[in-house]
Coordinates of C-alpha atoms and ligand atoms in Angstrom, one line a residue:
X1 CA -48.8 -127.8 7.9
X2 CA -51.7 -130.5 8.6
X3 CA -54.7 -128.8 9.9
X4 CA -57.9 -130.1 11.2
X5 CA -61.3 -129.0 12.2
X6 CA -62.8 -129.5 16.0
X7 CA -66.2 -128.4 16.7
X8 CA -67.3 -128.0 20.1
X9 CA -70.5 -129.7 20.2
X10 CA -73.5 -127.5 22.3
X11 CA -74.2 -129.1 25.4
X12 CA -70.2 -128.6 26.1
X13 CA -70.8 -124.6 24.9
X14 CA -73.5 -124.7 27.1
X15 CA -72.0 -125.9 30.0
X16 CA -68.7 -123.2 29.7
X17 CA -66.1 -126.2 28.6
X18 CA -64.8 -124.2 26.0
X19 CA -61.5 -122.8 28.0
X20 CA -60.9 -126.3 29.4
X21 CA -61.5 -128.1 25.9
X22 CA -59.3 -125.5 24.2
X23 CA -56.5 -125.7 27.1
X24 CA -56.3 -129.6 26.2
X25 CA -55.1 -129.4 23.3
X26 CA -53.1 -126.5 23.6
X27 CA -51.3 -128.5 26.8
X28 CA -50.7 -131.3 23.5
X29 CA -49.1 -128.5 22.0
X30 CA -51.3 -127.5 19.4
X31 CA -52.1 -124.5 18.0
X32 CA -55.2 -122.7 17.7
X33 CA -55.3 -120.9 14.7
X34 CA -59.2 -119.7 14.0
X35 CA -62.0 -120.1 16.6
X36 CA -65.8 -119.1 15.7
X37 CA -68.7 -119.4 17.7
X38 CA -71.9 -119.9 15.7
X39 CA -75.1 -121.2 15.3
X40 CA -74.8 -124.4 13.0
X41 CA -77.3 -124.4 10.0
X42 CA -78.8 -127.6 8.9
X43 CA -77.6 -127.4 5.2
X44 CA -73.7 -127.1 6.9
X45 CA -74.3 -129.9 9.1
X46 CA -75.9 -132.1 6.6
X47 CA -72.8 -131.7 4.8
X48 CA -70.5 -132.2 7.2
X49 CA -72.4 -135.2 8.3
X50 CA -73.4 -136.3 4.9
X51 CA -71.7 -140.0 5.3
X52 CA -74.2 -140.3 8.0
X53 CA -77.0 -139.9 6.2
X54 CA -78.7 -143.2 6.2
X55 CA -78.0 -143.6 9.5
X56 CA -81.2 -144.1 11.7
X57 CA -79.8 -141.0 14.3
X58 CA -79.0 -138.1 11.4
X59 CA -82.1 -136.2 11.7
X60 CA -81.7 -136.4 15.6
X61 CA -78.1 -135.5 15.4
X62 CA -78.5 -132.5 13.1
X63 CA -81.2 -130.9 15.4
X64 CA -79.1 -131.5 18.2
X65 CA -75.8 -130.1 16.5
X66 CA -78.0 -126.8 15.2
X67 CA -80.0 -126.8 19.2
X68 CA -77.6 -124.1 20.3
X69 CA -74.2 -122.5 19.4
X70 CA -71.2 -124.3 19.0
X71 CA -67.3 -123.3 18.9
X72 CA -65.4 -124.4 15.7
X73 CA -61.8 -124.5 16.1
X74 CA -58.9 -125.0 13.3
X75 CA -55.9 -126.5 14.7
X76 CA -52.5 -127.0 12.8
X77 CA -49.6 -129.1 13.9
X78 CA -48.0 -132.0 12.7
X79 CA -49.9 -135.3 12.8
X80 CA -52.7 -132.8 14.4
X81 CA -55.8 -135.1 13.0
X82 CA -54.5 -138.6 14.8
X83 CA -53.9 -136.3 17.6
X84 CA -56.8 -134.6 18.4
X85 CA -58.6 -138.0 17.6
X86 CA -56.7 -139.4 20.7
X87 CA -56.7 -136.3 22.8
X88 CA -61.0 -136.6 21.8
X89 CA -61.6 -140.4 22.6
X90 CA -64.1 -142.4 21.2
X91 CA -67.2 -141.7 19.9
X92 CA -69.2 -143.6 23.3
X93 CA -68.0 -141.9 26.3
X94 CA -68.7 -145.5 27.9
X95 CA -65.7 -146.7 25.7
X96 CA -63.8 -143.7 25.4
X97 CA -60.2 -144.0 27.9
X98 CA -59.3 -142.2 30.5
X99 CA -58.0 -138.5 30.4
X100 CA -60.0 -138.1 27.3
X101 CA -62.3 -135.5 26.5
X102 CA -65.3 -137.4 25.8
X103 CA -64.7 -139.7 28.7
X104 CA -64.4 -136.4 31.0
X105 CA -67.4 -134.0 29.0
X106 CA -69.5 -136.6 26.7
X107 CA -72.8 -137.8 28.5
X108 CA -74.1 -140.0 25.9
X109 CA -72.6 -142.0 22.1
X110 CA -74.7 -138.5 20.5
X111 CA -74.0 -135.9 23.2
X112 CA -70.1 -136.2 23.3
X113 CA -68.9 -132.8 23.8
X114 CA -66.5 -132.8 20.7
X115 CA -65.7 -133.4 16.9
X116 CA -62.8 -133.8 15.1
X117 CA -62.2 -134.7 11.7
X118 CA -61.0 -139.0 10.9
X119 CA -58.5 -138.4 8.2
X120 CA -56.4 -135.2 6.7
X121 CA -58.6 -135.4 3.2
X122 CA -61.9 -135.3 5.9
X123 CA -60.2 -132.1 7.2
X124 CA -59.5 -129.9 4.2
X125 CA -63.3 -131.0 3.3
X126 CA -64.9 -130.2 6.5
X127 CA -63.1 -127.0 6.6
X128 CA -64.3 -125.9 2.9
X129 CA -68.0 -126.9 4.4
X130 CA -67.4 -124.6 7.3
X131 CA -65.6 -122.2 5.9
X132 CA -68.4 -119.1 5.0
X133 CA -70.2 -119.8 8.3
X134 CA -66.9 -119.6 10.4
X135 CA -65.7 -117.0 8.5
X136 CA -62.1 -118.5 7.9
X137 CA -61.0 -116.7 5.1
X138 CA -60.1 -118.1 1.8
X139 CA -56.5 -118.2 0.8
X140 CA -55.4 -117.3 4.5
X141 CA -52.1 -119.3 4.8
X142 CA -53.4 -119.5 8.6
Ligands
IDP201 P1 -66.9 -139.6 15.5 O1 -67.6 -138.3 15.9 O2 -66.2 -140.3 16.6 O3 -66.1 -139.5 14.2 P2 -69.0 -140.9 13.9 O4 -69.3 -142.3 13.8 O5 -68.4 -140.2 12.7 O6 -68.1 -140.7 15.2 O7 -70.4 -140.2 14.2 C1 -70.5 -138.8 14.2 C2 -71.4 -138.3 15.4 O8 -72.7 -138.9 15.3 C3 -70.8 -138.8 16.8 O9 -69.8 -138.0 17.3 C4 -72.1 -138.8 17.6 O10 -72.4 -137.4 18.0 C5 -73.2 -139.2 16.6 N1 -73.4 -140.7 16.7 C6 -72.6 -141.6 16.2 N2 -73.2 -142.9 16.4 C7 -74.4 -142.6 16.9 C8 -75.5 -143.5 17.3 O11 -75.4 -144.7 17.2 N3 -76.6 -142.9 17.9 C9 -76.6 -141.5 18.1 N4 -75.7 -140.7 17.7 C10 -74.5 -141.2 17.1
MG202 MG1 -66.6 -139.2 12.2

């Protein structure tokens, strides 16, 4: 089954979104099926981020991913990566539509309450990078 990683970026920890960001996409009928609260370290996000890196914002946007804890969720469904990519919005809450999360929770094109991974191979990568730190367990079928 397709899975896909969602991180719940700080400011949106910080300001107790979690139950209503999770409730969305339950609501789409997704499933949950690991959530871990951590602190981000830099060498996870630079990773994560790493096709960002010679982008003029990267420093910026790993001190802001690693400036408090964030929730990391693995969700499984079919087509769950296009979904949660709709369900999320676009990147610019300006631009993002209605109903969506960013354009509900994001403040600003950096501060933008969520992640989620583009594509399926961006998902089984960024959940190898998060793995250890979320403590999803290797060879769990879940
Ligand atoms: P995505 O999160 O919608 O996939 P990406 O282009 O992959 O968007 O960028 C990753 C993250 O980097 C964004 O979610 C946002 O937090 C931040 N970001 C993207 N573009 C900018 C920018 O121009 N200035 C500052 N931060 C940015
Ligand atoms: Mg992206």
């Amino acid at each position: 089954m397709e899975r896909t990683l969602v991180i719940i970026k700080p400011e949106a920890v910080r300001k107790k979104l979690v139950g209503k960001i999770i409730s969305i996409y339950e609501d789409n009928r997704l499933e949950i099926i690991h959530a871990h609260r951590v602190l981000a370290t830099s060498d996870v996000l630079k990773l994560h981020y790493q096709d960002l890196i010679t982008k003029p914002f990267f420093e910026e946007l790993v001190s802001y991913m690693s400036s408090s804890e964030c929730v990391v969720l693995i969700l499984e469904g079919e087509h769950v990566v296009e979904t949660v990519r709709k369900i999320n919005g676009a990147t610019d809450p300006g631009k993002a539509d209605p109903g969506t999360i960013r354009y509900m929770y994001g403040e600003t094109l950096q501060v933008n309450a969520v992640h989620g991974s583009e594509s399926v191979e961006k998902a089984d990568l960024e959940i190898e990078i998060w793995r250890d730190l979320i403590r999803y367990e290797k060879g769990s079928k879940r």
